[in-house]
Amino acid sequence: MNERDLRGLIDRVKTGSMSRRGFIRRMAAVGFTAPMATQLLAMSGVAMAQSTPAYKPTKRGGGGLLKVLWWQGPTLLNPHFATGTKDQDGSRLFYEPLAGWDAEGNLRPILAQTIPGREDGTLAPDGKSVTWKLKKGVKWHDGKPFTADDVVFTWEYSRNPATATLTSGSYKDVMVEKVDDHTVVVKFPAPTPFWADTFVAAAGCIIPKHLFADYTGDKSRDAPTNLKPVGTGPYKFKDFKPGDLVTGVINTDYHQDNKPYFDAIEMKGGGDAVSAARAVLQTGEFDFGWNMQVEDEILQRLEKGGKGRVIMTKGGGIEHIQLNTRDPWTEVDGERASLKTTHPTLSDPAVRQALALLVDKDSVEKHIYGRTGVATPNFFNNPERFRSKNTKYEFNVDKAIDVLEKAGWKKGGEGIREKDGKKLKFVYQTSINQPRQKTQAIVKQACQKAGIDIEVKAVTASVFFSSDVANPDTYPHFYADLQMYNNGPLQPDPEVFMRQFCSWEAASKANKWQGRNITRWQNQEYDDTHKAAQIELDPIKRAALCIKLNELVINNNVVIPVVARLGVAAVKDKLVVELSGWDNNTFNLASWYRET
């Protein structure tokens, strides 16, 4: 579809001669998913559909205790320091953003009164500003009123380099101004097609100024509220044991009528994915289980127990192997994998290419993930509009050997390839999880055939995904040669997600390892392309730039995609939940209820 045809269809929606649903169907036929189609309409002045899920309870409370199981338990409850999904999900029990993403990629107002749009002038035609009208009558859990001052403070807090938030990329390049107590304007330095980042979804949670104002910059880690949250969400904080248990009680002043349904919540952490699946699907001990990274054959067997069901959500999750561009075994100024170093062997493109040829993705899909993960050559896979058609993957041990031989990597006495006194010996780490250990074994076996020695390392999930800046075994430190885990975009758009490969996002001691660029790869062409995508208002040209970002990462073998993963959760019978592949599992926790 060319630009003229696309704009013609959008005009038909504006004039009413084509329905939103008809437009989305036409877009799907040429590769646009529903989330991308709705974003195109929003940028063109068509208001987003205001999705409202069915909700049957007619009063607040009365639902008893909701027991949920996150087998990687949260380690802190400040959403701006959340290094992984577990901390983001735990924080969303208590904190809320201005808006979140539903499963169809529509923005849904939460602390905002409405979603900005061209039709009422709150979304500027030049793409340089967006005005948010805030919901009135909202209170923090301690009874203080929620106002624009809290929104402006959240921007100041997160953008401060000394605070070292993980969300700083969503705030550092914008300006936020208070218009009145319930209105703020976000101003962008240039036309910004994806404006729904600041104050939206996981990175957008608003924190109370009156409790954090004395804990900004270098004092940020000392805030008592980091572990005892005071938010606006459906549940008030009761107790927290990091990595183990988070508890909350009903917020009787919650700003949505008849919500929440449950009187209290317990978020249990620890264990593993298989035991979590069993606790929901087989024994019914828990109502909900997060991230069922379990072999599909096991999930299907447990579902037959009759206590629960598996729910799968389509998003952008990608199980991938990262290749360290820095030297994790040399310390510089008290920091390993420093930007001042270069990896002694992975800096050779031939070695990275060989490793990519030695990952048997088809076997990982067939024998481990089944319906929950699809082998892919791309790091960014969904929405489909942004998926590259130019990339491909291949498992070929002989070809990998040939690549290494031609690059001068010859087998030594131990059968390990070496060159200039350096051996191809790598530490390959991931979290303790049965599918991941099986994937490690598949990769190690192929590497051995090619003369590459792999030492596998499995780190307890609560440690690997910890927010502890002093712990060297966390994935942001990346003190290994290779590491594997899953992450994905929390927006139906690549820009924020692909920021993790920008040079200025490199995780380091200076930013308390809160930068998103874990591989520390630095590439000027990538940086320039990302900056161009940020300001390109034409949706066709912008999609091409985003696809190029993925291709640069893949062609340089910065990461090796393994499988594109669906979001997989275990849900007890009669529990009604709404999940989105574009936002936290707990983004609409207030609307969960149990059918009678």
XYZ file of C-alpha atoms in Angstrom:
596
model
C 0.000 0.000 0.000
C 1.423 3.374 -0.963
C 1.177 6.572 1.029
C -1.605 8.017 -1.144
C -3.838 4.960 -0.701
C -3.206 4.954 3.044
C -4.149 8.595 3.441
C -7.263 7.998 1.334
C -8.449 5.278 3.691
C -7.783 7.478 6.727
C -9.836 10.257 5.133
C -12.710 7.826 4.650
C -12.654 7.016 8.363
C -12.677 10.741 9.157
C -15.711 11.358 6.957
C -17.567 8.315 8.238
C -17.626 6.399 4.955
C -15.461 3.663 6.485
C -15.682 2.269 10.014
C -12.705 1.961 12.317
C -13.134 -1.797 12.206
C -13.182 -1.793 8.411
C -10.002 0.283 8.340
C -8.259 -2.086 10.755
C -9.276 -5.069 8.604
C -7.858 -3.393 5.492
C -4.636 -2.630 7.336
C -4.352 -6.225 8.540
C -4.469 -7.383 4.926
C -1.266 -5.460 4.168
C 0.611 -6.278 7.368
C -0.571 -3.659 9.886
C -1.713 -5.084 13.212
C -4.623 -3.538 15.100
C -2.328 -1.592 17.488
C -0.474 0.029 14.605
C -3.682 0.793 12.731
C -5.157 2.565 15.750
C -1.952 4.586 16.145
C -2.157 5.664 12.495
C -5.716 6.881 13.055
C -4.741 8.730 16.235
C -1.853 10.520 14.533
C -4.223 11.494 11.719
C -6.798 13.087 14.009
C -9.197 10.178 14.557
C -9.956 9.610 18.241
C -8.920 6.270 19.690
C -11.675 3.818 20.461
C -12.505 4.012 24.146
C -12.370 0.357 25.050
C -14.196 -0.645 28.205
C -13.995 -4.264 29.350
C -17.076 -5.986 30.727
C -17.265 -5.695 34.507
C -20.126 -7.330 36.395
C -19.642 -6.460 40.104
C -22.034 -3.744 41.287
C -20.175 -2.732 44.431
C -16.648 -2.224 45.672
C -15.098 -5.115 47.622
C -16.621 -8.320 48.865
C -14.468 -10.588 46.732
C -12.168 -11.817 49.489
C -8.470 -12.441 48.917
C -6.830 -12.495 45.478
C -3.743 -14.735 45.475
C -1.329 -14.252 42.587
C 1.977 -15.968 41.983
C 5.015 -14.287 40.412
C 7.711 -16.941 40.602
C 10.250 -14.136 40.196
C 9.155 -11.997 43.130
C 9.529 -8.194 43.080
C 12.637 -6.857 44.810
C 11.538 -3.212 45.023
C 8.337 -1.247 44.491
C 9.456 1.955 42.821
C 8.353 1.715 39.159
C 11.158 4.006 37.995
C 13.826 1.649 39.327
C 12.151 -1.507 38.033
C 14.796 -3.491 36.140
C 12.403 -6.224 35.075
C 8.769 -7.114 34.523
C 8.402 -8.503 38.035
C 9.208 -5.127 39.628
C 7.042 -3.280 37.126
C 4.098 -5.590 37.772
C 4.548 -5.374 41.538
C 4.696 -1.590 41.430
C 1.489 -1.440 39.390
C -0.454 -2.881 42.329
C -0.069 0.555 43.877
C 1.021 3.089 41.220
C -0.712 4.154 38.042
C 0.206 6.066 34.852
C -1.942 8.585 33.028
C -2.887 5.907 30.493
C -2.214 2.285 29.595
C -2.435 0.033 26.545
C -5.210 -2.499 26.044
C -4.786 -5.712 24.053
C -5.818 -3.999 20.801
C -3.243 -1.241 21.146
C -5.737 1.414 22.206
C -4.743 3.854 24.901
C -7.034 3.679 27.907
C -7.192 6.603 30.367
C -6.286 5.767 33.956
C -5.229 8.916 35.810
C -6.048 10.970 32.733
C -9.568 12.194 32.205
C -9.440 11.434 28.479
C -6.943 10.396 25.825
C -5.422 13.343 23.923
C -6.470 13.746 20.323
C -6.437 16.075 17.346
C -10.189 16.596 17.442
C -10.112 18.578 20.708
C -6.728 20.195 20.167
C -4.937 18.291 22.930
C -2.652 16.607 20.395
C -0.821 19.290 18.435
C -1.003 18.975 14.615
C 2.746 19.615 14.347
C 3.539 16.692 16.665
C 5.435 18.918 19.097
C 3.159 18.810 22.135
C 0.418 16.869 23.861
C -1.916 18.141 26.566
C -3.106 15.801 29.291
C -6.287 16.540 31.242
C -6.036 14.847 34.628
C -8.823 13.041 36.412
C -10.257 15.065 39.305
C -10.970 13.779 42.785
C -8.139 11.225 42.796
C -6.348 10.758 46.117
C -3.048 9.252 47.092
C -3.310 6.365 49.528
C -2.455 8.710 52.414
C -5.395 10.964 51.528
C -3.438 13.761 49.832
C -4.887 14.993 46.508
C -3.340 13.932 43.216
C -2.557 17.005 41.081
C -0.504 18.263 38.177
C 2.313 19.002 40.619
C 2.819 15.247 41.046
C 2.984 14.758 37.291
C 5.534 17.518 36.809
C 7.573 16.196 39.731
C 7.630 12.673 38.251
C 9.149 14.151 35.071
C 11.771 16.082 37.068
C 12.559 13.036 39.193
C 13.046 10.585 36.350
C 15.005 12.882 34.029
C 17.568 13.781 36.709
C 20.767 11.846 35.798
C 21.757 11.575 39.462
C 18.488 9.792 40.284
C 19.526 7.090 37.781
C 16.062 5.824 36.909
C 15.492 3.102 34.362
C 12.735 5.239 32.838
C 14.868 8.331 32.195
C 14.749 7.819 28.432
C 11.025 8.555 28.483
C 11.522 11.916 30.207
C 14.968 13.398 29.588
C 14.281 14.948 26.165
C 10.875 16.482 26.848
C 9.650 19.508 28.775
C 6.589 19.307 31.010
C 4.620 22.342 32.117
C 1.726 22.712 34.520
C -1.252 24.577 33.054
C -3.489 24.280 36.106
C -4.017 21.781 38.924
C -5.446 19.217 36.520
C -3.696 19.941 33.216
C -0.122 19.431 32.007
C 1.524 19.902 28.629
C 4.344 17.690 27.375
C 6.511 19.534 24.839
C 8.816 17.724 22.440
C 11.981 19.202 20.908
C 10.893 18.062 17.435
C 7.840 16.505 15.757
C 7.230 13.284 17.681
C 5.046 10.610 16.064
C 5.055 8.338 19.096
C 3.951 10.788 21.777
C 2.392 8.157 24.032
C 5.538 7.345 25.999
C 5.960 9.955 28.732
C 3.489 9.198 31.569
C 2.133 6.117 29.756
C 2.192 2.428 30.745
C 5.116 0.891 32.656
C 7.417 3.902 32.372
C 4.615 6.339 33.080
C 3.645 5.653 36.675
C 3.162 8.859 38.670
C 4.768 9.105 42.112
C 3.724 11.492 44.926
C 5.768 14.673 45.155
C 5.148 15.103 48.865
C 6.848 11.773 49.655
C 9.698 11.765 47.106
C 10.684 15.440 46.941
C 13.352 14.986 49.623
C 14.761 11.899 47.877
C 15.879 12.962 44.421
C 19.267 12.703 42.769
C 21.886 10.942 44.880
C 19.359 10.451 47.699
C 16.903 8.541 45.526
C 17.823 5.080 46.808
C 17.233 6.126 50.423
C 13.522 6.875 50.051
C 11.428 4.774 52.452
C 8.671 4.822 49.836
C 10.833 2.706 47.505
C 9.792 -0.246 49.674
C 6.534 1.104 51.154
C 4.651 2.557 48.188
C 1.935 5.184 48.436
C 0.124 5.349 45.126
C -3.312 5.923 43.634
C -3.974 2.310 42.630
C -6.719 -0.146 43.615
C -4.778 -1.559 46.579
C -2.997 0.097 49.474
C 0.344 -1.193 50.652
C 0.357 -3.537 53.642
C 3.674 -5.413 53.711
C 6.646 -6.315 51.543
C 9.311 -8.985 51.831
C 11.589 -8.480 48.785
C 11.658 -11.497 46.505
C 9.018 -13.235 48.606
C 5.700 -11.510 49.289
C 3.835 -8.290 48.560
C 0.497 -7.686 50.254
C -2.106 -4.990 49.868
C -5.585 -4.146 51.086
C -8.495 -2.595 49.245
C -8.356 1.124 48.504
C -11.826 2.200 49.587
C -11.274 5.639 47.991
C -10.299 4.259 44.594
C -11.242 6.583 41.759
C -13.182 4.019 39.691
C -16.721 3.111 40.748
C -17.340 -0.367 42.222
C -13.642 -1.256 41.988
C -11.686 -3.172 43.049
C -13.689 -6.331 43.612
C -11.197 -8.072 45.889
C -10.691 -7.042 49.528
C -6.981 -7.819 49.570
C -4.173 -9.092 47.387
C -1.166 -11.303 47.982
C 1.583 -11.429 45.373
C 3.773 -14.402 46.207
C 7.289 -14.672 44.793
C 9.856 -17.440 44.522
C 9.861 -20.991 43.249
C 9.898 -21.753 39.546
C 7.571 -21.602 36.569
C 6.566 -25.289 36.665
C 5.575 -25.213 40.327
C 3.708 -21.946 39.687
C 1.772 -23.511 36.823
C 0.927 -26.481 39.009
C -0.239 -24.231 41.863
C -2.837 -22.609 39.589
C -3.812 -25.256 37.050
C -3.565 -28.428 39.100
C -4.061 -27.621 42.790
C -5.906 -24.295 42.499
C -3.931 -22.883 45.422
C -3.416 -19.596 43.573
C -5.745 -17.584 41.364
C -3.190 -16.377 38.833
C 0.307 -17.379 37.732
C 2.643 -15.062 35.838
C 4.966 -15.862 32.948
C 4.445 -19.560 32.386
C 7.808 -20.236 30.798
C 7.121 -23.928 30.903
C 7.414 -26.557 28.209
C 4.134 -26.572 26.336
C 3.655 -30.301 26.781
C 3.638 -29.802 30.556
C 1.172 -26.906 30.341
C -1.268 -28.955 28.278
C -1.067 -31.827 30.733
C -1.685 -29.531 33.721
C -4.679 -27.880 32.021
C -6.381 -31.256 31.996
C -6.497 -31.036 35.790
C -9.582 -28.882 35.456
C -8.695 -26.182 38.005
C -7.602 -23.502 35.537
C -6.650 -22.482 32.030
C -3.735 -20.968 30.144
C -4.195 -17.527 28.588
C -1.873 -16.394 25.802
C -1.470 -12.780 24.750
C 0.229 -11.529 21.627
C 2.900 -8.933 22.214
C 6.533 -8.394 21.368
C 8.310 -10.725 23.786
C 11.598 -12.102 22.485
C 13.740 -14.797 24.092
C 17.230 -13.879 22.939
C 20.947 -14.347 23.540
C 23.030 -11.219 24.087
C 26.682 -11.041 23.016
C 28.836 -8.858 25.228
C 30.710 -6.195 23.288
C 32.891 -5.402 26.332
C 35.364 -7.418 28.372
C 33.569 -8.873 31.404
C 36.793 -10.322 32.817
C 38.816 -7.101 33.032
C 38.084 -4.487 35.689
C 38.524 -0.787 34.947
C 37.853 1.785 37.670
C 35.946 -0.761 39.740
C 33.781 -1.890 36.832
C 33.845 -4.962 34.628
C 32.506 -4.922 31.065
C 33.472 -1.259 31.060
C 32.890 0.923 28.023
C 36.655 1.507 28.119
C 37.251 -2.116 27.117
C 36.544 -4.291 24.087
C 35.667 -7.968 24.238
C 38.812 -9.942 23.322
C 37.063 -12.448 21.024
C 33.441 -11.428 20.513
C 34.704 -8.217 18.921
C 35.505 -10.370 15.872
C 32.446 -10.321 13.537
C 33.286 -13.846 12.385
C 32.932 -15.214 15.913
C 29.553 -13.528 16.339
C 28.407 -14.825 12.958
C 29.471 -18.358 13.854
C 27.573 -18.237 17.145
C 24.412 -17.144 15.327
C 24.771 -20.188 13.054
C 25.080 -22.467 16.093
C 21.697 -21.723 17.691
C 19.179 -24.380 16.644
C 16.048 -22.253 16.938
C 13.753 -24.771 15.269
C 14.614 -27.409 17.876
C 14.049 -24.917 20.686
C 10.601 -24.136 19.287
C 9.633 -27.736 18.564
C 10.920 -29.445 21.690
C 10.609 -26.700 24.327
C 8.202 -23.840 23.598
C 5.650 -25.353 21.219
C 2.649 -23.027 20.804
C 4.156 -20.495 23.262
C 7.233 -19.516 21.215
C 8.041 -19.251 17.496
C 11.571 -19.369 16.047
C 12.461 -16.015 14.512
C 15.328 -14.150 12.846
C 14.120 -10.800 14.232
C 14.496 -9.045 17.544
C 11.359 -6.964 16.927
C 8.470 -9.130 15.726
C 5.166 -7.494 16.572
C 3.277 -5.427 15.406
C 3.899 -7.146 12.099
C 4.184 -3.819 10.287
C 7.621 -3.403 11.850
C 8.837 -6.954 11.242
C 11.701 -7.198 8.767
C 11.206 -9.450 5.746
C 14.894 -9.232 4.834
C 16.354 -11.212 7.711
C 16.665 -14.969 7.975
C 18.144 -17.532 10.313
C 20.060 -20.732 9.688
C 21.381 -23.534 11.865
C 24.514 -24.877 10.201
C 27.465 -26.248 12.160
C 29.586 -26.856 9.065
C 29.086 -23.291 7.879
C 30.020 -21.957 11.319
C 33.217 -24.005 11.209
C 34.030 -22.625 7.768
C 33.485 -19.036 8.945
C 35.847 -19.550 11.886
C 38.480 -21.311 9.806
C 38.575 -18.514 7.245
C 38.889 -15.963 10.042
C 41.975 -17.747 11.368
C 40.429 -19.492 14.396
C 42.160 -22.887 14.461
C 41.640 -25.808 16.825
C 44.234 -26.155 19.565
C 45.308 -29.128 21.602
C 42.036 -29.271 23.622
C 39.937 -29.056 20.484
C 39.115 -25.429 21.301
C 39.644 -22.854 18.592
C 42.190 -20.145 19.253
C 43.910 -17.250 17.554
C 46.708 -14.948 18.702
C 46.755 -16.671 22.081
C 43.017 -16.144 22.675
C 40.633 -19.076 22.981
C 36.958 -19.292 22.140
C 35.835 -20.058 25.686
C 32.649 -18.374 26.842
C 30.503 -18.182 29.959
C 26.833 -18.341 28.916
C 24.462 -17.283 31.700
C 20.725 -17.096 32.216
C 18.184 -17.502 34.996
C 17.297 -20.859 36.524
C 14.362 -22.084 34.486
C 13.931 -25.466 32.805
C 13.330 -24.227 29.235
C 16.349 -21.930 29.512
C 18.660 -24.661 30.786
C 17.480 -26.902 27.952
C 18.158 -24.117 25.456
C 21.633 -23.669 26.938
C 22.278 -27.389 26.461
C 21.218 -27.261 22.787
C 23.510 -24.299 22.108
C 26.435 -25.777 24.045
C 26.282 -29.054 22.129
C 26.417 -27.304 18.758
C 29.237 -25.024 19.880
C 31.309 -27.991 21.031
C 31.069 -29.481 17.534
C 32.441 -26.225 16.127
C 35.317 -25.999 18.623
C 33.822 -23.389 20.952
C 33.881 -24.139 24.667
C 30.750 -23.058 26.558
C 30.494 -22.906 30.328
C 26.834 -22.641 31.256
C 25.858 -20.615 34.292
C 22.385 -20.576 35.832
C 21.530 -17.803 38.268
C 18.560 -17.842 40.637
C 15.862 -15.746 38.966
C 15.388 -13.515 41.996
C 19.096 -12.648 41.791
C 19.454 -12.444 38.000
C 16.526 -10.025 37.705
C 17.281 -8.188 40.950
C 17.417 -4.396 41.160
C 20.383 -4.609 43.562
C 23.105 -2.409 42.062
C 25.717 -4.097 44.250
C 24.978 -7.603 42.972
C 27.367 -8.618 40.129
C 25.092 -11.469 38.970
C 22.235 -9.285 37.727
C 21.613 -9.167 34.003
C 22.228 -5.381 33.716
C 25.787 -5.928 34.973
C 26.275 -8.614 32.291
C 29.467 -9.990 33.781
C 29.559 -12.896 31.329
C 30.233 -13.405 27.625
C 26.734 -14.476 26.624
C 23.435 -14.186 28.437
C 19.832 -15.073 27.666
C 16.452 -13.821 28.818
C 13.170 -12.488 27.485
C 12.005 -8.929 27.152
C 9.592 -7.052 24.949
C 8.017 -3.691 24.193
C 5.377 -2.266 26.489
C 3.991 -0.204 23.618
C 2.712 -1.212 20.152
C 5.632 0.709 18.648
C 9.368 -0.097 18.358
C 10.904 3.265 19.242
C 11.146 2.979 23.030
C 11.950 -0.739 22.950
C 14.755 -0.319 20.421
C 16.260 2.456 22.517
C 18.088 -0.341 24.338
C 20.756 -0.375 21.634
C 21.423 3.375 21.574
C 24.925 4.397 22.667
C 23.709 6.843 25.311
C 21.688 4.091 27.024
C 24.716 1.928 27.916
C 24.415 0.384 31.394
C 27.377 1.385 33.538
C 28.583 2.002 37.048
C 27.994 5.733 36.502
C 24.248 5.221 36.020
C 24.018 2.402 38.582
C 23.564 -0.077 35.698
C 20.161 1.416 34.976
C 20.857 2.136 31.296
C 18.827 0.014 28.904
C 21.756 -0.889 26.635
C 22.943 -4.067 28.351
C 25.271 -5.245 25.542
C 26.996 -1.792 25.545
C 27.072 -1.943 21.740
C 27.759 1.442 20.178
C 27.105 2.203 16.533
C 26.769 5.655 14.983
C 24.528 4.502 12.121
C 22.136 2.949 14.621
C 22.069 6.088 16.777
C 21.401 8.299 13.752
C 18.638 6.016 12.481
C 16.932 5.953 15.866
C 17.017 9.735 16.111
C 15.528 9.995 12.624
C 12.694 7.597 13.523
C 11.852 9.705 16.586
C 10.871 12.705 14.472
C 9.558 11.114 11.264
C 5.817 11.811 11.118
C 5.183 9.903 7.898
C 4.103 6.411 9.078
C 5.473 4.588 6.037
C 8.922 6.198 6.216
C 9.026 5.779 9.978
C 8.235 2.076 9.747
C 11.146 1.676 7.320
C 13.495 3.375 9.787
C 12.317 1.123 12.626
C 12.804 -1.967 10.477
C 16.328 -0.774 9.718
C 17.045 -0.568 13.472
C 16.165 -4.247 13.830
C 18.249 -5.182 10.797
C 21.319 -3.327 12.100
C 21.124 -5.254 15.365
C 20.610 -8.602 13.612
C 23.193 -8.120 10.853
C 25.816 -7.077 13.403
C 24.884 -10.071 15.593
C 24.534 -7.889 18.669
C 21.904 -10.319 19.864
C 20.718 -13.689 18.606
C 16.897 -13.942 18.658
C 15.730 -17.410 19.659
C 11.924 -17.471 19.822
C 9.238 -14.801 19.719
C 7.306 -15.536 22.874
C 3.655 -15.086 23.595
C 2.644 -13.837 26.994
C 1.517 -16.948 28.859
C -0.384 -16.831 32.144
C -2.204 -19.428 34.231
C -5.653 -18.398 35.432
C -7.910 -20.196 37.875
C -11.402 -21.032 36.714
C -14.011 -18.262 37.250
C -11.349 -15.554 37.615
C -11.931 -12.859 34.994
C -8.803 -10.958 34.000
C -7.829 -8.570 31.247
C -4.272 -8.892 29.966
C -2.409 -6.900 27.347
C 0.701 -7.821 25.442
C 1.563 -4.105 25.379
C 1.435 -3.284 29.078
C 2.033 -4.804 32.494
C 0.112 -7.895 33.541
C -1.356 -5.785 36.333
C -2.233 -2.757 34.166
C -5.977 -3.294 34.725
C -5.877 -5.129 38.030
C -8.710 -2.956 39.331
C -11.102 -4.726 36.926
C -10.275 -8.309 37.872
C -13.117 -10.200 39.518
C -14.375 -13.712 40.203
C -17.583 -14.962 38.666
C -20.039 -16.531 41.082
